[in-house]
mmCIF file of C-alpha atoms and ligand atoms in Angstrom:
data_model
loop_
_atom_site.group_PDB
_atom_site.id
_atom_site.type_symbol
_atom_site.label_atom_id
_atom_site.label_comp_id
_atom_site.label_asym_id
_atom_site.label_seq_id
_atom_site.Cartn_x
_atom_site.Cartn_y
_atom_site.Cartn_z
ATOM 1 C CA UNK K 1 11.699 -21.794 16.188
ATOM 2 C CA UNK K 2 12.061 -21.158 12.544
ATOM 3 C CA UNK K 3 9.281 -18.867 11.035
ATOM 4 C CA UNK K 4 6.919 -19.763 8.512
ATOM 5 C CA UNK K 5 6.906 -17.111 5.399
ATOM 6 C CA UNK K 6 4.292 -15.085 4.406
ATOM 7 C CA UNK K 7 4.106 -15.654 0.865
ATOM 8 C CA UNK K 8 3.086 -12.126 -0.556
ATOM 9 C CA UNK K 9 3.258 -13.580 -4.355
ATOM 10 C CA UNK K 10 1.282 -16.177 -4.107
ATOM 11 C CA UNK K 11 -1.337 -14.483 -2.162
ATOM 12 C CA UNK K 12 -1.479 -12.097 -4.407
ATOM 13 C CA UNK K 13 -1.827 -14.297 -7.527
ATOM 14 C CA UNK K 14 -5.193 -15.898 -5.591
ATOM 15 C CA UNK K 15 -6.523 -12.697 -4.908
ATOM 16 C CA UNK K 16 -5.843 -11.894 -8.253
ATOM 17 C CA UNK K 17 -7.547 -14.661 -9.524
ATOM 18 C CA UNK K 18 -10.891 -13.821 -8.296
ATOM 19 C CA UNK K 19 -10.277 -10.261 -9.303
ATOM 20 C CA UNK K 20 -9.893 -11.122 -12.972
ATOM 21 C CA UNK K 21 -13.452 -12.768 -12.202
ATOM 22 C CA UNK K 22 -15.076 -9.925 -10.720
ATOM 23 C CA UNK K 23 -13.379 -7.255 -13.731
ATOM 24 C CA UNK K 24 -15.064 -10.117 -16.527
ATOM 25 C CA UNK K 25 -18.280 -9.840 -14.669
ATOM 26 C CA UNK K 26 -18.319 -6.214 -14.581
ATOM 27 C CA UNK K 27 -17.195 -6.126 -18.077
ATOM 28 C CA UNK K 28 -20.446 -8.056 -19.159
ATOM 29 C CA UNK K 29 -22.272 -5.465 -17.814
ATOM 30 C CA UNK K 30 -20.938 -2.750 -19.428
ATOM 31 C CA UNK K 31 -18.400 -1.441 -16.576
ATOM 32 C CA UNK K 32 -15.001 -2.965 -17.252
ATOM 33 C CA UNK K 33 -12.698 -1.270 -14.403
ATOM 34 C CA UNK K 34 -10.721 1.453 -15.475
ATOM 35 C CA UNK K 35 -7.918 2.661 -13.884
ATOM 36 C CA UNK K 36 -5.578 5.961 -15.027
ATOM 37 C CA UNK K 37 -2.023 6.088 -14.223
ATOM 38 C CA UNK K 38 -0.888 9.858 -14.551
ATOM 39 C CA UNK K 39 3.341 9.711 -14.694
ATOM 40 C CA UNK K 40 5.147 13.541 -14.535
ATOM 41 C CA UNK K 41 8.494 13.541 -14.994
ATOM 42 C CA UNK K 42 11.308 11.580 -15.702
ATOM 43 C CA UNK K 43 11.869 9.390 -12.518
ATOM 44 C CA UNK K 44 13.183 6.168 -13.070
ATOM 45 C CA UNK K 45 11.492 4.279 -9.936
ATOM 46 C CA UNK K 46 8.600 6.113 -10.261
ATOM 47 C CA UNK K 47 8.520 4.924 -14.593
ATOM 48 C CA UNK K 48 9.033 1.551 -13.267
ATOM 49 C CA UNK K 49 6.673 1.567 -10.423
ATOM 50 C CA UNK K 50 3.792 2.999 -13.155
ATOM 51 C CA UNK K 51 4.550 0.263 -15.639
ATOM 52 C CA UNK K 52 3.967 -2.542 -13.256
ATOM 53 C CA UNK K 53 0.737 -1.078 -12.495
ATOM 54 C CA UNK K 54 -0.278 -0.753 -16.004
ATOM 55 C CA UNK K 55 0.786 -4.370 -16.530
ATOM 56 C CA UNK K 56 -0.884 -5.552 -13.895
ATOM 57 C CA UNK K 57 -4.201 -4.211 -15.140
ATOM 58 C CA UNK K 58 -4.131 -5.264 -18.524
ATOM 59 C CA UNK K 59 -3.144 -9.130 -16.813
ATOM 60 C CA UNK K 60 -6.333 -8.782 -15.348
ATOM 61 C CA UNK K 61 -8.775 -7.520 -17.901
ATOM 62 C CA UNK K 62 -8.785 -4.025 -16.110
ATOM 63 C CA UNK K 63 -8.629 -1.297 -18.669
ATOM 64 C CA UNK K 64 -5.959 1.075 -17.858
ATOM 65 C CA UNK K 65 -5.079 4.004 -19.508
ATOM 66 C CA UNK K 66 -1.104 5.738 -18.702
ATOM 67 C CA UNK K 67 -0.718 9.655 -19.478
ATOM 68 C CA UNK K 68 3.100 10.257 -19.286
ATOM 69 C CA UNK K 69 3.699 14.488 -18.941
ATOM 70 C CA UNK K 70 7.510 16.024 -18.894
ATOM 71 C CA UNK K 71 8.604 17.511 -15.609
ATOM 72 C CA UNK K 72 7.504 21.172 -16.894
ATOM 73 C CA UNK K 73 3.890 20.606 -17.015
ATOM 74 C CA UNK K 74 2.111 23.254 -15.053
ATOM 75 C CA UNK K 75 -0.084 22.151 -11.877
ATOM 76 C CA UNK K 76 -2.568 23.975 -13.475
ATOM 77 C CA UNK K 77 -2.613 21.733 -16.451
ATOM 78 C CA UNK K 78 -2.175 18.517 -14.405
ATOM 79 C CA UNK K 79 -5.708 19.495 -12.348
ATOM 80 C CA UNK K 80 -7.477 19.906 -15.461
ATOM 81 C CA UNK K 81 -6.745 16.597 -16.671
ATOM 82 C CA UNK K 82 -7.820 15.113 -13.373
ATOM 83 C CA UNK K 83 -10.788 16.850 -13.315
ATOM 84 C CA UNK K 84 -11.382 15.458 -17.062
ATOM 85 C CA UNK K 85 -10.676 12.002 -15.569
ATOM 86 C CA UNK K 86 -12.933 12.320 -12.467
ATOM 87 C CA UNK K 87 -15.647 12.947 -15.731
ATOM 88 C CA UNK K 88 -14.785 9.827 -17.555
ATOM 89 C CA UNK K 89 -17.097 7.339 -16.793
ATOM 90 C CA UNK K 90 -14.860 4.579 -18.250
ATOM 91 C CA UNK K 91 -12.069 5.536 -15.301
ATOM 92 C CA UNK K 92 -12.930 3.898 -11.595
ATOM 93 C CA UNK K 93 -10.027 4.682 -10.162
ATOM 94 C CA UNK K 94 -7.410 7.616 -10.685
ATOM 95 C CA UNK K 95 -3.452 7.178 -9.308
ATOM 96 C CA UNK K 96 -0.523 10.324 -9.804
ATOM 97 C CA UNK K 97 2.452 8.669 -9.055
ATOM 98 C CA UNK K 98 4.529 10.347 -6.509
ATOM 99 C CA UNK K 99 7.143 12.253 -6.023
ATOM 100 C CA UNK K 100 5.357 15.125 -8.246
ATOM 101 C CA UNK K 101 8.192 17.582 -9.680
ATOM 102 C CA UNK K 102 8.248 20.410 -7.015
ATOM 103 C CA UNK K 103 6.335 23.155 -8.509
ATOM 104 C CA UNK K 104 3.451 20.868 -7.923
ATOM 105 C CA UNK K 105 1.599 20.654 -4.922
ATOM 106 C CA UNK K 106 1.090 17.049 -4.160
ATOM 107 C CA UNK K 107 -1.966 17.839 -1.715
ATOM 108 C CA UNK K 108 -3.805 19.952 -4.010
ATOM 109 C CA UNK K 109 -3.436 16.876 -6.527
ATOM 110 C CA UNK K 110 -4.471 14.837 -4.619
ATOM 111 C CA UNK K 111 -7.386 16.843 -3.203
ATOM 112 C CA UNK K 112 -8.757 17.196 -6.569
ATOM 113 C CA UNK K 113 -9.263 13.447 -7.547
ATOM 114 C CA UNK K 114 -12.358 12.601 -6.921
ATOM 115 C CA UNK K 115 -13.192 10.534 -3.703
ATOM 116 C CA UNK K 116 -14.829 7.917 -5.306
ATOM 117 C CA UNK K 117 -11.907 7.264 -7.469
ATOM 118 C CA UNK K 118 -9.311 7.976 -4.878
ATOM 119 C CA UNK K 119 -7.944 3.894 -4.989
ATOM 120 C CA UNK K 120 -4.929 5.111 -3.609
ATOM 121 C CA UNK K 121 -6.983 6.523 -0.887
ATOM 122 C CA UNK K 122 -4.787 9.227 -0.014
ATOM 123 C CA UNK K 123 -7.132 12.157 -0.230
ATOM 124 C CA UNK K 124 -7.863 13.965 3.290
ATOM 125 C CA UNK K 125 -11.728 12.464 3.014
ATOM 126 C CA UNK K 126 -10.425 8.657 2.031
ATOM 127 C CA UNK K 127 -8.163 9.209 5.466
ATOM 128 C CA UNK K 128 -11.192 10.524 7.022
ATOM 129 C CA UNK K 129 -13.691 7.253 6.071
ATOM 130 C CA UNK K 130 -10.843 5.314 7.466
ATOM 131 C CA UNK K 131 -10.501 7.476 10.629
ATOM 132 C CA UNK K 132 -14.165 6.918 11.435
ATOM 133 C CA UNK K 133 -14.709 3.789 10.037
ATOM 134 C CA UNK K 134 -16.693 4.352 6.895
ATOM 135 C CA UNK K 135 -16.559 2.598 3.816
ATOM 136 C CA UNK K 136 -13.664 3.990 1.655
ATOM 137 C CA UNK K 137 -10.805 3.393 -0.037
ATOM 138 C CA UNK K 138 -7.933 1.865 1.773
ATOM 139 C CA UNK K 139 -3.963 3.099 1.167
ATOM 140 C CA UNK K 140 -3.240 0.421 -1.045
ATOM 141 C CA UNK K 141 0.076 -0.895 0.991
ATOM 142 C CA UNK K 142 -1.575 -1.189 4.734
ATOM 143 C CA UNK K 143 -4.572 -2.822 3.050
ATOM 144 C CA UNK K 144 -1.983 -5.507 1.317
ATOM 145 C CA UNK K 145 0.012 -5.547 5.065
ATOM 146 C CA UNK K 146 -3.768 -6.492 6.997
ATOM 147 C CA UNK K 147 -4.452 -9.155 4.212
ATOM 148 C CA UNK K 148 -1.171 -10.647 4.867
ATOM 149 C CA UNK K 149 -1.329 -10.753 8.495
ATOM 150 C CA UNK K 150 -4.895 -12.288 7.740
ATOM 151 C CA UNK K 151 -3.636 -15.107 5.704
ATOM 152 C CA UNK K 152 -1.754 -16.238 8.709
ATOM 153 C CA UNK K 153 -5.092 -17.089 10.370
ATOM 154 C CA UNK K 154 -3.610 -15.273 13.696
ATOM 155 C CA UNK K 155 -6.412 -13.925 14.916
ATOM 156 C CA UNK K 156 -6.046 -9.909 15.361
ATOM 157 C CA UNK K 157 -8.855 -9.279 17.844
ATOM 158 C CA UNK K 158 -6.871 -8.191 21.185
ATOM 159 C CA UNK K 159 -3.323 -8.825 20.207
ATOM 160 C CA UNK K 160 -1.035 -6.242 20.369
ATOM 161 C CA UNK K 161 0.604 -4.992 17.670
ATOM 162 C CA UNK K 162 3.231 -2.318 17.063
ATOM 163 C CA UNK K 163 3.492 -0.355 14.037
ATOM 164 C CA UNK K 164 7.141 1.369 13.482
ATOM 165 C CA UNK K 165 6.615 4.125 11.498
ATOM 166 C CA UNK K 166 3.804 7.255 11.045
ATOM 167 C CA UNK K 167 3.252 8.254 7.817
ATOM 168 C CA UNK K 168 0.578 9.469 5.983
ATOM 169 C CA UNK K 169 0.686 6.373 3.435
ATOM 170 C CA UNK K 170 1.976 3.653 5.437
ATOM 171 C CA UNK K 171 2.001 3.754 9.500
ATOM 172 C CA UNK K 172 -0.843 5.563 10.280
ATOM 173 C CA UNK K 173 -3.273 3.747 7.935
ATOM 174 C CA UNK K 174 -1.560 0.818 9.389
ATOM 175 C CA UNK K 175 -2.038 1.659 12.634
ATOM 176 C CA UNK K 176 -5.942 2.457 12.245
ATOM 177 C CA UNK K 177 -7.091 -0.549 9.926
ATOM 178 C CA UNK K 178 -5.290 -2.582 13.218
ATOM 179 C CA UNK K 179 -7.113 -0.600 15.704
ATOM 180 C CA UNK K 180 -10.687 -1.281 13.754
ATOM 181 C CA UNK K 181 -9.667 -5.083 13.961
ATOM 182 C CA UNK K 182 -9.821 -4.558 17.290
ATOM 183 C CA UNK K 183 -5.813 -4.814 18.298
ATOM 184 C CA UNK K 184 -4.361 -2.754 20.961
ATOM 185 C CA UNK K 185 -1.763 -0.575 18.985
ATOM 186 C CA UNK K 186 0.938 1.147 19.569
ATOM 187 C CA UNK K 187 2.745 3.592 17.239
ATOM 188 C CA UNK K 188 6.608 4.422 17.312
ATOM 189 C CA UNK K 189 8.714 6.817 15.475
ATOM 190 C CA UNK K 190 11.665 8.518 15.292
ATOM 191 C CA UNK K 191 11.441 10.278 18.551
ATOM 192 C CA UNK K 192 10.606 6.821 20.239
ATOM 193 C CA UNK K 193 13.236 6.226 22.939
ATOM 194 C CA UNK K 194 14.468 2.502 23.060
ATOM 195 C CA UNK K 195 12.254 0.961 20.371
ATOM 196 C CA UNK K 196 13.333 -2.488 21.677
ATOM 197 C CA UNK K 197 10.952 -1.966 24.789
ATOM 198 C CA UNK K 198 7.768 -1.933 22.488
ATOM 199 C CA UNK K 199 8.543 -4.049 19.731
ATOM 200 C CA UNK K 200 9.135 -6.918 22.417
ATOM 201 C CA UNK K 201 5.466 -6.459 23.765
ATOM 202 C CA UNK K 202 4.225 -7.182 19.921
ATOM 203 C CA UNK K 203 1.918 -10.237 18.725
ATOM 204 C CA UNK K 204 2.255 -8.202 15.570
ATOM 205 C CA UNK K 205 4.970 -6.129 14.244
ATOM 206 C CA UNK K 206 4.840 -4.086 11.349
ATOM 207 C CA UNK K 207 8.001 -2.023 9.988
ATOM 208 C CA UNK K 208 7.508 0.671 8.060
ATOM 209 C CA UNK K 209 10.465 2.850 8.133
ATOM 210 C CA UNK K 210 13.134 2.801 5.223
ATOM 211 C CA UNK K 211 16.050 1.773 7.236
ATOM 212 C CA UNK K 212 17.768 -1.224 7.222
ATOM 213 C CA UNK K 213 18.414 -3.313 10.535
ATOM 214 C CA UNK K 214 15.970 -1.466 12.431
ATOM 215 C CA UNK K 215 14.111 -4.622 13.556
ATOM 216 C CA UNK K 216 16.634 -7.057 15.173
ATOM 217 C CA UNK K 217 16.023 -10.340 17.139
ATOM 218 C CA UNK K 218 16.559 -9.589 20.260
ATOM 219 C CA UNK K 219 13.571 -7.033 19.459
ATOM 220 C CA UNK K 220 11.330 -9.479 18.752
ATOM 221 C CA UNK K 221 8.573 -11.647 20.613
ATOM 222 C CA UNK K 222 8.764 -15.176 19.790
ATOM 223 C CA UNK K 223 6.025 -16.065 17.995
ATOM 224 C CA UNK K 224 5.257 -12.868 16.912
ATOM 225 C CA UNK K 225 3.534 -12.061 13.294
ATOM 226 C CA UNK K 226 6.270 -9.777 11.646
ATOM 227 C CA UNK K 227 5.710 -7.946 8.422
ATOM 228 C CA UNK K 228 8.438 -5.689 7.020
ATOM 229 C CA UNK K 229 7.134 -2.914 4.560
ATOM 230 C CA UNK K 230 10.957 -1.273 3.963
ATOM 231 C CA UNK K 231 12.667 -1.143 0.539
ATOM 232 C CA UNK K 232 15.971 -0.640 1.454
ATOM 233 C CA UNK K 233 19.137 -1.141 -0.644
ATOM 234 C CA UNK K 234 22.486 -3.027 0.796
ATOM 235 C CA UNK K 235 26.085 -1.729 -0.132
ATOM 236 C CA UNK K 236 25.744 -4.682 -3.117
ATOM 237 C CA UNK K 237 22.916 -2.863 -4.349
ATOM 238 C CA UNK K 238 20.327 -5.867 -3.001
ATOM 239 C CA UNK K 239 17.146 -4.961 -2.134
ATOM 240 C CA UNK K 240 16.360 -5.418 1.839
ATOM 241 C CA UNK K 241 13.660 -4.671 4.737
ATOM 242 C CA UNK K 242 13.742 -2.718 7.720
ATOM 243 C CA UNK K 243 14.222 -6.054 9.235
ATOM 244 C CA UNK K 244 16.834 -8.495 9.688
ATOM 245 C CA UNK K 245 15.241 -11.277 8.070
ATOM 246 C CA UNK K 246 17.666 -14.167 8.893
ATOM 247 C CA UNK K 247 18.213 -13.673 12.569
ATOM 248 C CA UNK K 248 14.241 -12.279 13.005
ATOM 249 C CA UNK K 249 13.045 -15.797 11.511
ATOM 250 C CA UNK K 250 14.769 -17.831 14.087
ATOM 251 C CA UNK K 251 12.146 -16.011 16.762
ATOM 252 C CA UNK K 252 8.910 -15.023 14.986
ATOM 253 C CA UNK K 253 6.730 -17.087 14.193
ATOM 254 C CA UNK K 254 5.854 -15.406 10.500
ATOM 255 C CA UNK K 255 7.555 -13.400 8.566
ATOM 256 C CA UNK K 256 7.069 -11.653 5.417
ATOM 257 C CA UNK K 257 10.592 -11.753 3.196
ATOM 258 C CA UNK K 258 12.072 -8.393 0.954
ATOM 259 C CA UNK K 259 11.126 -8.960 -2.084
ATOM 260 C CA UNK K 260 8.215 -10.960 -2.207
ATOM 261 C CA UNK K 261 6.016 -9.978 0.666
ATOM 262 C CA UNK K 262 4.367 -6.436 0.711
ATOM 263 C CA UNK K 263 5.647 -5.423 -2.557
ATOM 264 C CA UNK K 264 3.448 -7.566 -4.509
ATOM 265 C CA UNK K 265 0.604 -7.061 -2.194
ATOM 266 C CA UNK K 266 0.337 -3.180 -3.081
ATOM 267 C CA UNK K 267 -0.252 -3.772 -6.185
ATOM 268 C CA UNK K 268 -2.568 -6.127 -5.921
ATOM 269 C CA UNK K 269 -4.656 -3.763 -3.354
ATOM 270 C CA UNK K 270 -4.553 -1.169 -5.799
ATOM 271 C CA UNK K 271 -6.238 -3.669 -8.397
ATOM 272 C CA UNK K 272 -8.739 -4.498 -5.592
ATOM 273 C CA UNK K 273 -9.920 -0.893 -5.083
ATOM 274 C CA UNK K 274 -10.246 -0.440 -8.619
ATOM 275 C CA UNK K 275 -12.397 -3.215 -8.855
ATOM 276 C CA UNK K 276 -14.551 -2.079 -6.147
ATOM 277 C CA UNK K 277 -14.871 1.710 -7.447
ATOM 278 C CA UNK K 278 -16.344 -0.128 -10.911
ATOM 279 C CA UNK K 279 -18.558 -2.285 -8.559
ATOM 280 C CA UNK K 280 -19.644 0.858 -6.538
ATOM 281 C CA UNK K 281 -20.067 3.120 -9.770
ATOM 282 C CA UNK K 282 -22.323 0.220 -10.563
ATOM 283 C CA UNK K 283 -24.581 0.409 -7.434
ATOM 284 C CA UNK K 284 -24.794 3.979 -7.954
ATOM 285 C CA UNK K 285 -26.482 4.349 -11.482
HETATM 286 P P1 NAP Y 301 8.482 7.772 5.471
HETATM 287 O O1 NAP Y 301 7.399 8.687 5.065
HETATM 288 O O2 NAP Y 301 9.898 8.176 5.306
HETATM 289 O O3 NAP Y 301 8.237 7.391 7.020
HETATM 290 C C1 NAP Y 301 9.179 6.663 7.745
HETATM 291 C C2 NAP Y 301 8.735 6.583 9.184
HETATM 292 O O4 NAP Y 301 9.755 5.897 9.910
HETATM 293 C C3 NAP Y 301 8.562 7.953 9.850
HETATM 294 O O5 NAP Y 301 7.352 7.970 10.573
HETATM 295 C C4 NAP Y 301 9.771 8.072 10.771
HETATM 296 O O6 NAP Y 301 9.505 8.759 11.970
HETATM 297 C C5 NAP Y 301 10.024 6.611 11.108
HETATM 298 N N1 NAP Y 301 11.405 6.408 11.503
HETATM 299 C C6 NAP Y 301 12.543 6.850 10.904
HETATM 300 N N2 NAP Y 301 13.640 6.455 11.587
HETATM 301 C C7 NAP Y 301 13.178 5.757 12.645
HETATM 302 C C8 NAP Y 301 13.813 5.097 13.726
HETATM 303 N N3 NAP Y 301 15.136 5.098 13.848
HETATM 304 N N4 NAP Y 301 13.047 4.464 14.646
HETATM 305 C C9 NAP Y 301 11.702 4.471 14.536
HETATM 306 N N5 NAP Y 301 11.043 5.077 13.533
HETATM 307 C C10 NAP Y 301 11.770 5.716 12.599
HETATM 308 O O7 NAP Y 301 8.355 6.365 4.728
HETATM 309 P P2 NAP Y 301 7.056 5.566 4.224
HETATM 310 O O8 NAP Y 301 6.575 6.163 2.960
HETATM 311 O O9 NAP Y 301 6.132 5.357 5.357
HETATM 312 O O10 NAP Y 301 7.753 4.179 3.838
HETATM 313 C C11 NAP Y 301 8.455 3.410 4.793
HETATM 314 C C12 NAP Y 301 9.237 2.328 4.081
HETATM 315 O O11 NAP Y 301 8.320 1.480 3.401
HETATM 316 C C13 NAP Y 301 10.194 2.837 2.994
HETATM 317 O O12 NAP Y 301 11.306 1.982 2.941
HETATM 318 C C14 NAP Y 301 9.393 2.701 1.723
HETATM 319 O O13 NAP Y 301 10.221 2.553 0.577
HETATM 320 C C15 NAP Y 301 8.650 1.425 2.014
HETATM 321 N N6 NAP Y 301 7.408 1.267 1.259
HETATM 322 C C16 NAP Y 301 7.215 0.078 0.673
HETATM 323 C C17 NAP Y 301 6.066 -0.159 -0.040
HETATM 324 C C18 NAP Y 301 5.862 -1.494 -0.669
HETATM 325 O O14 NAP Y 301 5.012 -1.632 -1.510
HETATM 326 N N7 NAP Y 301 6.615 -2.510 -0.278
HETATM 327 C C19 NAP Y 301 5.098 0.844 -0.164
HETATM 328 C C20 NAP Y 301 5.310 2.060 0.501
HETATM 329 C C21 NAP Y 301 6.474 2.265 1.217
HETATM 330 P P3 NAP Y 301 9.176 10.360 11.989
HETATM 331 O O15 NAP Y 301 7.744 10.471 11.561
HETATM 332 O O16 NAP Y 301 9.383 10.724 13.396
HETATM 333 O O17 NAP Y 301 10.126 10.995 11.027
#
């Protein structure tokens, strides 16, 4: 069996498509989706990371607004200009790109963004709506991961799927927004003895764990739905999954490539909630 791919770029470029729709519409009325990028510090990822976004936006008729600060801005001064952008009622959605230098606490940042503008839904209440199944805003890379596995027409309901990985942004989201489509999940980590043993039982696999060759073939069901959410670097300097794409293809039957499969998709979920939070601000006036 050869795989077929899970195309994350051109998913995203029709999902984009009726997002640009849905910002003109909004726009008529008077509530063209903004989003606000805040960028502290000098990291190089992180500048390039925040410049795709802001691209992205302005490709779509979102308005989008990028405040750069140098590593030594206080955390004092970085929650007052939140707070002024949780005011602004031309910004929908608010994003601080992380890593945040260290004399910043990332938590309270992200605490102090208001809910309804949280589109990277990272805040303890966006984790909460998710939790218990409210309305809310969605970590923007699981949300991109559940579309893809959706465009695959598999149907979720009672499958089993195995999430490797638990964080805060990417497996346990994961894991949750799988549960509430009704699969029977299981979650492994680092303290998981013989990962092998799960990942075989899997209709859908999703890695999420920043090492390379952690998925292998012989780990895989065939057949199974595999999405791999790593950004890994080879010894060339080549950019590669947690999974070992050439061999894994052989025995799943779809498979999301590095790059061009959840990268893209992140992004365009982060456009998505934007959208939404101008939509919502909409119904709430
Ligand atoms: P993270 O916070 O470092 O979490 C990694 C997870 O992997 C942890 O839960 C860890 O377990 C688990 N893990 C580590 N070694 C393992 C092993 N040998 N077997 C099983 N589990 C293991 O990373 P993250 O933020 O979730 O991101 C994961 C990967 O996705 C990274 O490569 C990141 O760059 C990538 N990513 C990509 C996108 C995208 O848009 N494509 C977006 C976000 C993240 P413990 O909890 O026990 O330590």
């Amino acid at each position: 069996m050869t795989a077929k791919l899970i195309d994350g770029v051109a998913l995203s470029r029709q999902i984009r498509e009726d997002l640009g729709q849905r910002a003109q519409v909004l726009a008529t009325q008077g509530r063209r989706p903004g989003l606000a990028v805040i960028l502290v510090g000098d990291d190089p990822a992180s500048a390039v990371y925040v410049r795709n976004k802001v691209k992205a936006c302005e490709a779509h008729g979102l308005h989008s607004v990028f405040e750069k600060y140098d590593g030594g801005l206080t955390e004092a001064d970085l929650l007052e200009r939140i707070r002024a952008l949780n005011a602004d009622p031309s910004i929908h959605g608010i994003l601080v790109q992380m890593p945040l230098p260290r004399h910043i606490d990332p938590h309270r940042v992200i605490q102090t963004i208001d809910v309804h503008k949280d589109v990277d839904g990272f805040s303890t209440l966006s984790a909460g709506e998710l939790m218990s199944g409210l309305p809310g805003f969605r970590p923007c890379t699981p949300y991109g991961c559940m579309k893809l596995i959706e465009s695959t027409g598999v149907d979720i309901r009672g499958k089993h799927a195995v999430v490797i990985g638990r964080s805060n942004t990417v497996g346990k989201p994961m894991a949750l927004l799988l549960l509430q489509a009704s699969a029977t999940v299981t979650v492994c980590h680092s303290a998981t003895p013989d990962l092998g043993l799960h990942t075989r039982q899997a209709d859908i696999l999703v890695a999420a764990v920043g090492r390379r060759h952690t998925v292998m073939r012989e780990m895989v069901k065939p057949g199974a739905v595999v999405i791999d959410v790593g950004i890994n670097r080879n010894e060339e300097g080549k950019l590669q999954g947690d999974v070992d794409f050439e061999d894994v293809r052989e025995v799943a039957g779809w498979i999301t490539p590095v790059p061009g499969g959840v990268g893209p998709m992140t992004i365009t979920m982060l456009l998505v909630n934007t959208v939404e939070a101008a939509e919502r601000s909409l119904l709430s006036t």
